[in-house]
Amino acid sequence: MRQQLVDKFLEIYGEGDGVGVYFAPGRVNLIGEHTDYNGGHVFPCALTVGTYAAARLREDTELHLYSLNYPESGMIRCSLQDLAYRQKDGWGNYPKGVVQTFMSKNCRIGQGLDILYYGDIPKGLGIGSSASIEVVTGLILKELMGLEDITMIDIALFSQLAENEYIGMSCGIMDPFTIAVGKKDHAIFLDTSDLTYMYAPLALAHEKIIITNSRKSRSAVDERYHERRIQCEQALKELQTVIAIRDLGELTAEVFEKVQEMIGSPVRLRRARHAVTENQRTIQAVEALKRGDIFEFGQLMNASHLSLKEDYEVSCEELDILVEEAWDIDGVLGSRMMGAGFGGCTVSIVENSAVNEFIRKVGENYEQRTGLHAEFYVVETGNGASVL
Ligand code: GLA
């Protein structure tokens, strides 16, 4: 992949030395959904698929961006002095947003860049493709601009800031963080309230992680995501009138029961309950994994789905059908919707011996019930962003 990307880079941008190649993965979240902006825990891992980029410094202060995945967008050109968001720049706004964010954080970006991107993350899955473009761009800036003080965590934070303020999507820290610091055969137990984290071994000798794409096209995800965020913030304010907490993630289910009556609407109560119980499930799931109890881990994933469906209301008919069909198969330890929701994909842990049956049966029954043809990906965990 490295040499192919360099060859393509030289063909597009012209011969010359100084081309570096970089990679940032996609991510899968095993449990801890919609907790990362509620000060809760998440438990994701980096994948082996992701975004590759070849890059070289320019003599001037221009930024030239090209993606092999979006050849129809052509070459996107802008100057470092004018990085404003432009609709017509499409995917190119992600890297532009990262450069702008680095500059706003006083990182010296004195020279322009030529960058060629290529991603092997299937479209529409919701496994962090935009965050992987952002993090790989951040890594390029760190390396080529000599920003030695910038850590991988800074790159994750700047990527989130670019997404929040430049792109306008109010996502949490989970995706860029996982992509920046992921580790093969490990998941990251991250406390999003203070960014402390530890790696938990995930050597699944007898099981596979399967991502199933519902292929249900999503609409208004950003708006509905933002709405959930606001509802949780309001519920938190209501609870803060009786209890000194900074985040919903600080509450145990028992304490929540005692104070929940302060929340003035049934909808906000359900949202907050999900944020609290999902965080508790994530903590329990990591403990179960440490004990080697993958069965319990799977049960908690299933409970996560029900909470996302009933309390957080971010699932949809297609995701529910995929999950129900998965639960019906012997050898499926756990299955649930993953990521923002309203479409996208599910994540399942399936015993090796049941993988073929899972793909066949879930695929057939899903198609029969929805008319949609699901796609299945048996994924492997990988390392975080790196220079190749
Ligand atoms: C999206 C966001 C993440 C996280 C998940 C839900 O993937 O980018 O920050 O909030 O949704 O867990």
mmCIF file of C-alpha atoms and ligand atoms in Angstrom:
data_model
loop_
_atom_site.group_PDB
_atom_site.id
_atom_site.type_symbol
_atom_site.label_atom_id
_atom_site.label_comp_id
_atom_site.label_asym_id
_atom_site.label_seq_id
_atom_site.Cartn_x
_atom_site.Cartn_y
_atom_site.Cartn_z
ATOM 1 C CA MET A 1 0.000 0.000 0.000
ATOM 2 C CA ARG A 2 2.813 2.389 0.916
ATOM 3 C CA GLN A 3 4.591 2.219 -2.449
ATOM 4 C CA GLN A 4 1.357 2.299 -4.427
ATOM 5 C CA LEU A 5 0.283 5.465 -2.654
ATOM 6 C CA VAL A 6 3.689 7.111 -3.192
ATOM 7 C CA ASP A 7 3.579 6.240 -6.929
ATOM 8 C CA LYS A 8 0.090 7.685 -7.246
ATOM 9 C CA PHE A 9 1.178 10.780 -5.293
ATOM 10 C CA LEU A 10 4.113 11.401 -7.664
ATOM 11 C CA GLU A 11 1.841 10.902 -10.656
ATOM 12 C CA ILE A 12 -0.670 13.460 -9.352
ATOM 13 C CA TYR A 13 1.628 16.034 -7.717
ATOM 14 C CA GLY A 14 4.861 15.533 -9.693
ATOM 15 C CA GLU A 15 8.233 13.915 -8.989
ATOM 16 C CA GLY A 16 10.375 14.906 -6.014
ATOM 17 C CA ASP A 17 11.611 13.758 -2.608
ATOM 18 C CA GLY A 18 10.133 14.188 0.844
ATOM 19 C CA VAL A 19 6.909 12.210 0.510
ATOM 20 C CA GLY A 20 5.743 10.702 3.813
ATOM 21 C CA VAL A 21 2.998 8.086 4.194
ATOM 22 C CA TYR A 22 0.622 7.949 7.161
ATOM 23 C CA PHE A 23 -2.321 5.873 8.330
ATOM 24 C CA ALA A 24 -5.230 6.343 10.728
ATOM 25 C CA PRO A 25 -7.702 3.501 11.387
ATOM 26 C CA GLY A 26 -11.474 3.341 11.720
ATOM 27 C CA ARG A 27 -13.006 2.202 15.006
ATOM 28 C CA VAL A 28 -15.580 -0.128 16.428
ATOM 29 C CA ASN A 29 -17.249 0.534 19.779
ATOM 30 C CA LEU A 30 -17.969 -2.607 21.778
ATOM 31 C CA ILE A 31 -20.048 -0.912 24.473
ATOM 32 C CA GLY A 32 -20.576 2.582 25.921
ATOM 33 C CA GLU A 33 -22.754 4.322 23.347
ATOM 34 C CA HIS A 34 -23.776 7.968 23.645
ATOM 35 C CA THR A 35 -21.819 8.234 26.875
ATOM 36 C CA ASP A 36 -18.813 10.150 25.525
ATOM 37 C CA TYR A 37 -20.460 13.568 25.826
ATOM 38 C CA ASN A 38 -22.022 12.667 29.181
ATOM 39 C CA GLY A 39 -18.768 12.177 31.042
ATOM 40 C CA GLY A 40 -19.137 8.388 30.917
ATOM 41 C CA HIS A 41 -16.972 5.466 29.812
ATOM 42 C CA VAL A 42 -16.582 3.973 26.353
ATOM 43 C CA PHE A 43 -14.921 0.735 25.266
ATOM 44 C CA PRO A 44 -13.876 0.959 21.613
ATOM 45 C CA CYS A 45 -11.011 -0.484 19.569
ATOM 46 C CA ALA A 46 -9.159 0.612 16.460
ATOM 47 C CA LEU A 47 -9.494 -1.468 13.287
ATOM 48 C CA THR A 48 -7.095 -2.485 10.524
ATOM 49 C CA VAL A 49 -9.076 -0.555 7.887
ATOM 50 C CA GLY A 50 -8.809 3.206 7.760
ATOM 51 C CA THR A 51 -7.421 6.196 5.867
ATOM 52 C CA TYR A 52 -3.986 6.259 4.220
ATOM 53 C CA ALA A 53 -2.411 9.561 3.220
ATOM 54 C CA ALA A 54 0.762 10.537 1.363
ATOM 55 C CA ALA A 55 1.966 14.088 1.936
ATOM 56 C CA ARG A 56 4.768 16.528 1.069
ATOM 57 C CA LEU A 57 5.549 20.104 1.951
ATOM 58 C CA ARG A 58 5.049 22.776 -0.713
ATOM 59 C CA GLU A 59 7.229 25.813 -1.336
ATOM 60 C CA ASP A 60 4.247 28.188 -1.062
ATOM 61 C CA THR A 61 1.363 28.464 1.436
ATOM 62 C CA GLU A 62 -1.238 26.535 -0.547
ATOM 63 C CA LEU A 63 -3.090 23.427 0.587
ATOM 64 C CA HIS A 64 -3.806 20.935 -2.206
ATOM 65 C CA LEU A 65 -5.988 17.924 -1.365
ATOM 66 C CA TYR A 66 -6.970 14.960 -3.502
ATOM 67 C CA SER A 67 -8.852 11.784 -2.559
ATOM 68 C CA LEU A 68 -8.800 8.590 -4.588
ATOM 69 C CA ASN A 69 -12.224 7.880 -3.080
ATOM 70 C CA TYR A 70 -13.730 11.102 -4.445
ATOM 71 C CA PRO A 71 -12.090 11.639 -7.848
ATOM 72 C CA GLU A 72 -15.225 13.509 -8.947
ATOM 73 C CA SER A 73 -14.349 16.279 -6.459
ATOM 74 C CA GLY A 74 -11.086 16.844 -8.340
ATOM 75 C CA MET A 75 -8.206 18.714 -6.698
ATOM 76 C CA ILE A 76 -9.303 20.892 -3.787
ATOM 77 C CA ARG A 77 -7.089 23.973 -3.503
ATOM 78 C CA CYS A 78 -7.045 26.695 -0.899
ATOM 79 C CA SER A 79 -4.586 29.005 0.772
ATOM 80 C CA LEU A 80 -3.497 28.759 4.409
ATOM 81 C CA GLN A 81 -4.679 32.362 4.719
ATOM 82 C CA ASP A 82 -8.213 31.429 3.675
ATOM 83 C CA LEU A 83 -9.342 28.126 5.102
ATOM 84 C CA ALA A 84 -13.011 29.052 5.447
ATOM 85 C CA TYR A 85 -15.549 26.201 5.216
ATOM 86 C CA ARG A 86 -16.891 25.945 1.675
ATOM 87 C CA GLN A 87 -19.764 23.650 0.769
ATOM 88 C CA LYS A 88 -18.251 22.882 -2.607
ATOM 89 C CA ASP A 89 -15.070 21.547 -1.004
ATOM 90 C CA GLY A 90 -17.100 18.564 0.280
ATOM 91 C CA TRP A 91 -14.877 15.964 2.006
ATOM 92 C CA GLY A 92 -11.940 18.446 1.796
ATOM 93 C CA ASN A 93 -13.497 20.469 4.613
ATOM 94 C CA TYR A 94 -12.395 17.780 7.098
ATOM 95 C CA PRO A 95 -8.656 18.262 6.533
ATOM 96 C CA LYS A 96 -9.113 22.020 6.098
ATOM 97 C CA GLY A 97 -10.869 22.140 9.476
ATOM 98 C CA VAL A 98 -7.961 20.323 11.113
ATOM 99 C CA VAL A 99 -5.369 22.711 9.637
ATOM 100 C CA GLN A 100 -7.452 25.691 10.728
ATOM 101 C CA THR A 101 -7.820 24.237 14.251
ATOM 102 C CA PHE A 102 -4.053 23.639 14.579
ATOM 103 C CA MET A 103 -3.462 27.259 13.534
ATOM 104 C CA SER A 104 -6.044 28.515 16.033
ATOM 105 C CA LYS A 105 -4.087 26.593 18.713
ATOM 106 C CA ASN A 106 -0.950 28.527 17.790
ATOM 107 C CA CYS A 107 0.774 25.666 15.971
ATOM 108 C CA ARG A 108 3.120 27.080 13.372
ATOM 109 C CA ILE A 109 1.908 25.972 9.948
ATOM 110 C CA GLY A 110 4.294 28.035 7.833
ATOM 111 C CA GLN A 111 4.246 26.084 4.588
ATOM 112 C CA GLY A 112 1.615 24.581 2.315
ATOM 113 C CA LEU A 113 1.076 20.866 1.699
ATOM 114 C CA ASP A 114 0.123 18.442 -1.040
ATOM 115 C CA ILE A 115 -1.867 15.529 0.376
ATOM 116 C CA LEU A 116 -3.283 12.431 -1.307
ATOM 117 C CA TYR A 117 -5.875 10.398 0.632
ATOM 118 C CA TYR A 118 -7.133 6.870 0.167
ATOM 119 C CA GLY A 119 -9.546 5.168 2.571
ATOM 120 C CA ASP A 120 -10.557 1.513 2.654
ATOM 121 C CA ILE A 121 -13.429 2.013 5.096
ATOM 122 C CA PRO A 122 -16.691 1.010 3.388
ATOM 123 C CA LYS A 123 -19.008 4.020 2.983
ATOM 124 C CA GLY A 124 -21.939 4.665 5.299
ATOM 125 C CA LEU A 125 -20.891 2.247 8.030
ATOM 126 C CA GLY A 126 -20.394 4.870 10.718
ATOM 127 C CA ILE A 127 -17.061 3.481 11.909
ATOM 128 C CA GLY A 128 -15.224 6.766 12.172
ATOM 129 C CA SER A 129 -14.180 7.537 8.612
ATOM 130 C CA SER A 130 -14.348 11.321 9.074
ATOM 131 C CA ALA A 131 -12.380 11.129 12.330
ATOM 132 C CA SER A 132 -9.764 8.976 10.600
ATOM 133 C CA ILE A 133 -9.308 11.631 7.875
ATOM 134 C CA GLU A 134 -8.971 14.264 10.598
ATOM 135 C CA VAL A 135 -6.510 12.309 12.737
ATOM 136 C CA VAL A 136 -4.313 11.335 9.778
ATOM 137 C CA THR A 137 -4.210 15.014 8.779
ATOM 138 C CA GLY A 138 -3.246 15.969 12.326
ATOM 139 C CA LEU A 139 -0.446 13.424 12.262
ATOM 140 C CA ILE A 140 0.843 14.836 8.948
ATOM 141 C CA LEU A 141 0.908 18.338 10.464
ATOM 142 C CA LYS A 142 2.754 17.098 13.552
ATOM 143 C CA GLU A 143 5.369 15.275 11.472
ATOM 144 C CA LEU A 144 5.897 17.667 8.558
ATOM 145 C CA MET A 145 5.671 20.915 10.526
ATOM 146 C CA GLY A 146 7.946 19.559 13.284
ATOM 147 C CA LEU A 147 5.335 20.043 16.022
ATOM 148 C CA GLU A 148 7.173 17.951 18.596
ATOM 149 C CA ASP A 149 5.104 19.099 21.563
ATOM 150 C CA ILE A 150 1.850 17.967 20.003
ATOM 151 C CA THR A 151 0.835 14.568 21.402
ATOM 152 C CA MET A 152 -1.501 11.994 19.871
ATOM 153 C CA ILE A 153 -4.080 13.052 22.461
ATOM 154 C CA ASP A 154 -3.755 16.674 21.300
ATOM 155 C CA ILE A 155 -4.377 15.456 17.758
ATOM 156 C CA ALA A 156 -7.539 13.684 18.970
ATOM 157 C CA LEU A 157 -8.730 16.812 20.801
ATOM 158 C CA PHE A 158 -8.015 19.099 17.828
ATOM 159 C CA SER A 159 -9.857 16.669 15.548
ATOM 160 C CA GLN A 160 -12.885 16.740 17.806
ATOM 161 C CA LEU A 161 -12.719 20.544 17.912
ATOM 162 C CA ALA A 162 -12.541 20.694 14.106
ATOM 163 C CA GLU A 163 -15.592 18.437 13.890
ATOM 164 C CA ASN A 164 -17.518 20.453 16.523
ATOM 165 C CA GLU A 165 -16.649 23.976 15.449
ATOM 166 C CA TYR A 166 -15.650 23.824 11.797
ATOM 167 C CA ILE A 167 -17.842 20.994 10.474
ATOM 168 C CA GLY A 168 -20.639 21.679 12.985
ATOM 169 C CA MET A 169 -21.179 18.112 14.245
ATOM 170 C CA SER A 170 -21.357 18.046 18.046
ATOM 171 C CA CYS A 171 -19.694 14.620 18.463
ATOM 172 C CA GLY A 172 -17.773 13.442 21.514
ATOM 173 C CA ILE A 173 -14.135 12.429 21.889
ATOM 174 C CA MET A 174 -14.506 8.662 21.387
ATOM 175 C CA ASP A 175 -13.769 8.381 17.667
ATOM 176 C CA PRO A 176 -10.633 10.538 17.325
ATOM 177 C CA PHE A 177 -9.273 9.296 20.655
ATOM 178 C CA THR A 178 -9.566 5.625 19.674
ATOM 179 C CA ILE A 179 -8.121 6.314 16.259
ATOM 180 C CA ALA A 180 -5.192 8.250 17.705
ATOM 181 C CA VAL A 181 -4.131 5.808 20.439
ATOM 182 C CA GLY A 182 -5.678 2.409 19.554
ATOM 183 C CA LYS A 183 -3.676 -0.778 20.081
ATOM 184 C CA LYS A 184 -3.922 -4.098 18.258
ATOM 185 C CA ASP A 185 -5.652 -6.886 20.247
ATOM 186 C CA HIS A 186 -6.799 -4.357 22.825
ATOM 187 C CA ALA A 187 -9.847 -2.216 23.469
ATOM 188 C CA ILE A 188 -9.571 1.159 25.196
ATOM 189 C CA PHE A 189 -11.411 1.697 28.466
ATOM 190 C CA LEU A 190 -11.688 5.460 28.349
ATOM 191 C CA ASP A 191 -13.207 7.707 30.996
ATOM 192 C CA THR A 192 -14.408 10.650 28.912
ATOM 193 C CA SER A 193 -14.773 12.879 31.993
ATOM 194 C CA ASP A 194 -10.993 13.249 32.358
ATOM 195 C CA LEU A 195 -9.532 11.232 29.444
ATOM 196 C CA THR A 196 -7.819 8.695 31.691
ATOM 197 C CA TYR A 197 -7.676 5.363 29.918
ATOM 198 C CA MET A 198 -6.274 1.884 30.004
ATOM 199 C CA TYR A 199 -5.877 -0.849 27.425
ATOM 200 C CA ALA A 200 -7.799 -4.062 28.051
ATOM 201 C CA PRO A 201 -6.577 -7.189 26.238
ATOM 202 C CA LEU A 202 -9.064 -8.396 23.680
ATOM 203 C CA ALA A 203 -7.564 -11.612 22.472
ATOM 204 C CA LEU A 204 -10.723 -13.233 21.181
ATOM 205 C CA ALA A 205 -9.428 -16.732 20.402
ATOM 206 C CA HIS A 206 -12.851 -18.302 19.826
ATOM 207 C CA GLU A 207 -14.941 -15.350 18.637
ATOM 208 C CA LYS A 208 -15.062 -12.784 15.856
ATOM 209 C CA ILE A 209 -16.262 -9.201 15.844
ATOM 210 C CA ILE A 210 -18.728 -8.713 12.993
ATOM 211 C CA ILE A 211 -19.971 -5.371 11.731
ATOM 212 C CA THR A 212 -23.242 -5.553 9.819
ATOM 213 C CA ASN A 213 -24.216 -2.657 7.605
ATOM 214 C CA SER A 214 -27.993 -2.146 7.594
ATOM 215 C CA ARG A 215 -27.636 -0.042 4.437
ATOM 216 C CA LYS A 216 -30.495 2.050 5.722
ATOM 217 C CA SER A 217 -29.793 5.581 4.564
ATOM 218 C CA ARG A 218 -29.668 7.930 7.476
ATOM 219 C CA SER A 219 -31.326 11.306 7.615
ATOM 220 C CA ALA A 220 -30.935 14.259 9.966
ATOM 221 C CA VAL A 221 -28.479 12.319 12.136
ATOM 222 C CA ASP A 222 -26.598 15.440 13.195
ATOM 223 C CA GLU A 223 -29.770 17.229 14.301
ATOM 224 C CA ARG A 224 -31.128 14.254 16.219
ATOM 225 C CA TYR A 225 -27.725 13.605 17.793
ATOM 226 C CA HIS A 226 -27.515 17.243 18.888
ATOM 227 C CA GLU A 227 -31.047 17.068 20.297
ATOM 228 C CA ARG A 228 -30.006 14.108 22.529
ATOM 229 C CA ARG A 229 -27.022 16.074 23.737
ATOM 230 C CA ILE A 230 -29.150 19.049 24.731
ATOM 231 C CA GLN A 231 -31.714 16.818 26.464
ATOM 232 C CA CYS A 232 -28.946 15.260 28.561
ATOM 233 C CA GLU A 233 -27.496 18.667 29.427
ATOM 234 C CA GLN A 234 -30.920 19.854 30.586
ATOM 235 C CA ALA A 235 -31.499 16.721 32.666
ATOM 236 C CA LEU A 236 -28.073 17.223 34.242
ATOM 237 C CA LYS A 237 -28.997 20.800 35.216
ATOM 238 C CA GLU A 238 -32.207 19.574 36.828
ATOM 239 C CA LEU A 239 -30.317 16.947 38.821
ATOM 240 C CA GLN A 240 -27.664 19.456 39.859
ATOM 241 C CA THR A 241 -30.324 21.254 41.910
ATOM 242 C CA VAL A 242 -30.202 18.340 44.382
ATOM 243 C CA ILE A 243 -26.871 16.647 43.882
ATOM 244 C CA ALA A 244 -23.331 17.946 43.300
ATOM 245 C CA ILE A 245 -22.268 16.266 40.058
ATOM 246 C CA ARG A 246 -20.450 17.530 36.989
ATOM 247 C CA ASP A 247 -21.639 14.828 34.561
ATOM 248 C CA LEU A 248 -24.355 12.194 34.321
ATOM 249 C CA GLY A 249 -21.526 9.683 34.166
ATOM 250 C CA GLU A 250 -20.839 10.242 37.869
ATOM 251 C CA LEU A 251 -24.128 8.650 38.911
ATOM 252 C CA THR A 252 -24.682 5.015 39.753
ATOM 253 C CA ALA A 253 -28.047 3.511 38.807
ATOM 254 C CA GLU A 254 -29.030 3.427 42.523
ATOM 255 C CA VAL A 255 -28.325 7.116 43.114
ATOM 256 C CA PHE A 256 -30.058 7.998 39.843
ATOM 257 C CA GLU A 257 -33.213 6.203 41.042
ATOM 258 C CA LYS A 258 -33.267 8.401 44.127
ATOM 259 C CA VAL A 259 -32.873 11.724 42.333
ATOM 260 C CA GLN A 260 -34.579 11.058 39.005
ATOM 261 C CA GLU A 261 -37.829 12.729 40.050
ATOM 262 C CA MET A 262 -36.092 16.088 39.670
ATOM 263 C CA ILE A 263 -36.148 15.623 35.897
ATOM 264 C CA GLY A 264 -39.229 17.414 34.663
ATOM 265 C CA SER A 265 -40.048 15.484 31.479
ATOM 266 C CA PRO A 266 -40.398 11.765 30.692
ATOM 267 C CA VAL A 267 -38.277 12.129 27.545
ATOM 268 C CA ARG A 268 -35.370 13.753 29.410
ATOM 269 C CA LEU A 269 -35.725 11.130 32.141
ATOM 270 C CA ARG A 270 -35.288 8.333 29.587
ATOM 271 C CA ARG A 271 -32.295 10.048 27.968
ATOM 272 C CA ALA A 272 -30.560 10.528 31.317
ATOM 273 C CA ARG A 273 -31.366 6.972 32.388
ATOM 274 C CA HIS A 274 -29.637 5.661 29.275
ATOM 275 C CA ALA A 275 -26.565 7.823 29.902
ATOM 276 C CA VAL A 276 -26.340 6.519 33.496
ATOM 277 C CA THR A 277 -27.118 2.839 32.912
ATOM 278 C CA GLU A 278 -24.992 2.587 29.761
ATOM 279 C CA ASN A 279 -22.013 3.929 31.668
ATOM 280 C CA GLN A 280 -22.589 1.365 34.427
ATOM 281 C CA ARG A 281 -22.931 -1.424 31.846
ATOM 282 C CA THR A 282 -19.638 -0.383 30.276
ATOM 283 C CA ILE A 283 -17.818 -0.544 33.615
ATOM 284 C CA GLN A 284 -19.377 -3.965 34.314
ATOM 285 C CA ALA A 285 -18.546 -5.219 30.816
ATOM 286 C CA VAL A 286 -14.865 -4.428 31.257
ATOM 287 C CA GLU A 287 -14.874 -6.214 34.614
ATOM 288 C CA ALA A 288 -16.561 -9.233 32.985
ATOM 289 C CA LEU A 289 -13.947 -9.282 30.251
ATOM 290 C CA LYS A 290 -11.153 -9.166 32.831
ATOM 291 C CA ARG A 291 -12.687 -12.243 34.462
ATOM 292 C CA GLY A 292 -12.816 -13.890 31.026
ATOM 293 C CA ASP A 293 -16.615 -13.871 31.137
ATOM 294 C CA ILE A 294 -17.385 -13.117 27.512
ATOM 295 C CA PHE A 295 -20.932 -14.440 27.997
ATOM 296 C CA GLU A 296 -21.701 -11.687 30.529
ATOM 297 C CA PHE A 297 -20.003 -9.177 28.224
ATOM 298 C CA GLY A 298 -22.398 -10.178 25.423
ATOM 299 C CA GLN A 299 -25.427 -9.911 27.691
ATOM 300 C CA LEU A 300 -24.435 -6.355 28.550
ATOM 301 C CA MET A 301 -24.121 -5.539 24.832
ATOM 302 C CA ASN A 302 -27.673 -6.815 24.341
ATOM 303 C CA ALA A 303 -28.923 -4.699 27.245
ATOM 304 C CA SER A 304 -27.133 -1.721 25.690
ATOM 305 C CA HIS A 305 -29.158 -2.172 22.513
ATOM 306 C CA LEU A 306 -32.467 -2.213 24.388
ATOM 307 C CA SER A 307 -31.539 0.949 26.254
ATOM 308 C CA LEU A 308 -30.483 2.697 23.026
ATOM 309 C CA LYS A 309 -33.752 1.625 21.463
ATOM 310 C CA GLU A 310 -36.176 2.333 24.284
ATOM 311 C CA ASP A 311 -34.616 5.051 26.419
ATOM 312 C CA TYR A 312 -32.349 6.898 24.017
ATOM 313 C CA GLU A 313 -34.470 6.271 20.912
ATOM 314 C CA VAL A 314 -31.589 6.302 18.457
ATOM 315 C CA SER A 315 -32.221 2.890 16.891
ATOM 316 C CA CYS A 316 -34.532 2.260 13.930
ATOM 317 C CA GLU A 317 -36.589 -0.641 12.607
ATOM 318 C CA GLU A 318 -33.788 -1.959 10.404
ATOM 319 C CA LEU A 319 -31.192 -1.993 13.210
ATOM 320 C CA ASP A 320 -33.699 -3.648 15.556
ATOM 321 C CA ILE A 321 -34.366 -6.384 12.997
ATOM 322 C CA LEU A 322 -30.655 -7.017 12.472
ATOM 323 C CA VAL A 323 -30.155 -7.315 16.224
ATOM 324 C CA GLU A 324 -33.217 -9.550 16.796
ATOM 325 C CA GLU A 325 -32.126 -11.879 14.019
ATOM 326 C CA ALA A 326 -28.627 -12.019 15.474
ATOM 327 C CA TRP A 327 -29.921 -12.801 18.977
ATOM 328 C CA ASP A 328 -31.793 -15.803 17.534
ATOM 329 C CA ILE A 329 -28.636 -17.544 16.418
ATOM 330 C CA ASP A 330 -26.748 -19.947 18.673
ATOM 331 C CA GLY A 331 -23.184 -18.797 19.093
ATOM 332 C CA VAL A 332 -23.998 -15.071 19.066
ATOM 333 C CA LEU A 333 -22.701 -13.732 22.374
ATOM 334 C CA GLY A 334 -23.931 -10.190 21.944
ATOM 335 C CA SER A 335 -25.279 -7.868 19.289
ATOM 336 C CA ARG A 336 -26.320 -4.229 19.316
ATOM 337 C CA MET A 337 -26.569 -1.106 17.200
ATOM 338 C CA MET A 338 -23.357 0.898 17.097
ATOM 339 C CA GLY A 339 -22.411 4.569 16.862
ATOM 340 C CA ALA A 340 -24.718 7.540 16.466
ATOM 341 C CA GLY A 341 -27.648 5.375 15.279
ATOM 342 C CA PHE A 342 -30.710 6.005 13.040
ATOM 343 C CA GLY A 343 -29.156 3.608 10.498
ATOM 344 C CA GLY A 344 -25.546 2.611 9.997
ATOM 345 C CA CYS A 345 -24.415 -0.667 11.480
ATOM 346 C CA THR A 346 -24.569 -3.188 14.298
ATOM 347 C CA VAL A 347 -21.672 -4.838 16.115
ATOM 348 C CA SER A 348 -21.866 -8.496 17.124
ATOM 349 C CA ILE A 349 -19.561 -10.925 18.893
ATOM 350 C CA VAL A 350 -19.972 -14.326 17.300
ATOM 351 C CA GLU A 351 -18.331 -17.675 18.029
ATOM 352 C CA ASN A 352 -16.038 -18.754 15.194
ATOM 353 C CA SER A 353 -18.153 -21.811 14.470
ATOM 354 C CA ALA A 354 -21.320 -19.712 14.042
ATOM 355 C CA VAL A 355 -19.922 -17.020 11.727
ATOM 356 C CA ASN A 356 -21.080 -18.559 8.438
ATOM 357 C CA GLU A 357 -24.531 -19.305 9.727
ATOM 358 C CA PHE A 358 -24.762 -15.788 11.175
ATOM 359 C CA ILE A 359 -23.965 -14.180 7.850
ATOM 360 C CA ARG A 360 -26.315 -16.436 5.901
ATOM 361 C CA LYS A 361 -29.309 -16.401 8.239
ATOM 362 C CA VAL A 362 -29.199 -12.786 9.383
ATOM 363 C CA GLY A 363 -28.662 -11.743 5.754
ATOM 364 C CA GLU A 364 -31.595 -13.798 4.405
ATOM 365 C CA ASN A 365 -34.051 -12.935 7.153
ATOM 366 C CA TYR A 366 -33.128 -9.258 7.100
ATOM 367 C CA GLU A 367 -33.631 -9.072 3.352
ATOM 368 C CA GLN A 368 -36.951 -10.845 3.634
ATOM 369 C CA ARG A 369 -38.186 -8.506 6.367
ATOM 370 C CA THR A 370 -36.867 -5.199 5.020
ATOM 371 C CA GLY A 371 -36.056 -5.678 1.334
ATOM 372 C CA LEU A 372 -32.528 -4.460 2.111
ATOM 373 C CA HIS A 373 -29.350 -6.391 1.421
ATOM 374 C CA ALA A 374 -27.100 -6.214 4.507
ATOM 375 C CA GLU A 375 -23.301 -6.285 4.253
ATOM 376 C CA PHE A 376 -21.111 -8.172 6.708
ATOM 377 C CA TYR A 377 -17.537 -7.407 7.731
ATOM 378 C CA VAL A 378 -15.509 -9.687 9.975
ATOM 379 C CA VAL A 379 -13.100 -7.121 11.398
ATOM 380 C CA GLU A 380 -9.768 -7.234 13.177
ATOM 381 C CA THR A 381 -8.463 -4.862 15.783
ATOM 382 C CA GLY A 382 -5.479 -2.752 14.774
ATOM 383 C CA ASN A 383 -3.123 -0.025 15.968
ATOM 384 C CA GLY A 384 -3.796 3.695 16.227
ATOM 385 C CA ALA A 385 -2.535 6.321 13.772
ATOM 386 C CA SER A 386 1.075 5.949 12.648
ATOM 387 C CA VAL A 387 3.754 6.960 10.178
ATOM 388 C CA LEU A 388 4.214 4.127 7.673
HETATM 389 C C1 GLA B 1 -20.855 9.150 17.052
HETATM 390 C C2 GLA B 1 -19.978 10.221 17.675
HETATM 391 C C3 GLA B 1 -19.270 9.705 18.931
HETATM 392 C C4 GLA B 1 -20.266 9.043 19.887
HETATM 393 C C5 GLA B 1 -21.155 8.064 19.155
HETATM 394 C C6 GLA B 1 -22.247 7.503 20.038
HETATM 395 O O1 GLA B 1 -20.067 8.111 16.544
HETATM 396 O O2 GLA B 1 -19.004 10.647 16.744
HETATM 397 O O3 GLA B 1 -18.593 10.754 19.556
HETATM 398 O O4 GLA B 1 -21.017 9.996 20.580
HETATM 399 O O5 GLA B 1 -21.772 8.649 18.013
HETATM 400 O O6 GLA B 1 -21.682 6.762 21.074
#
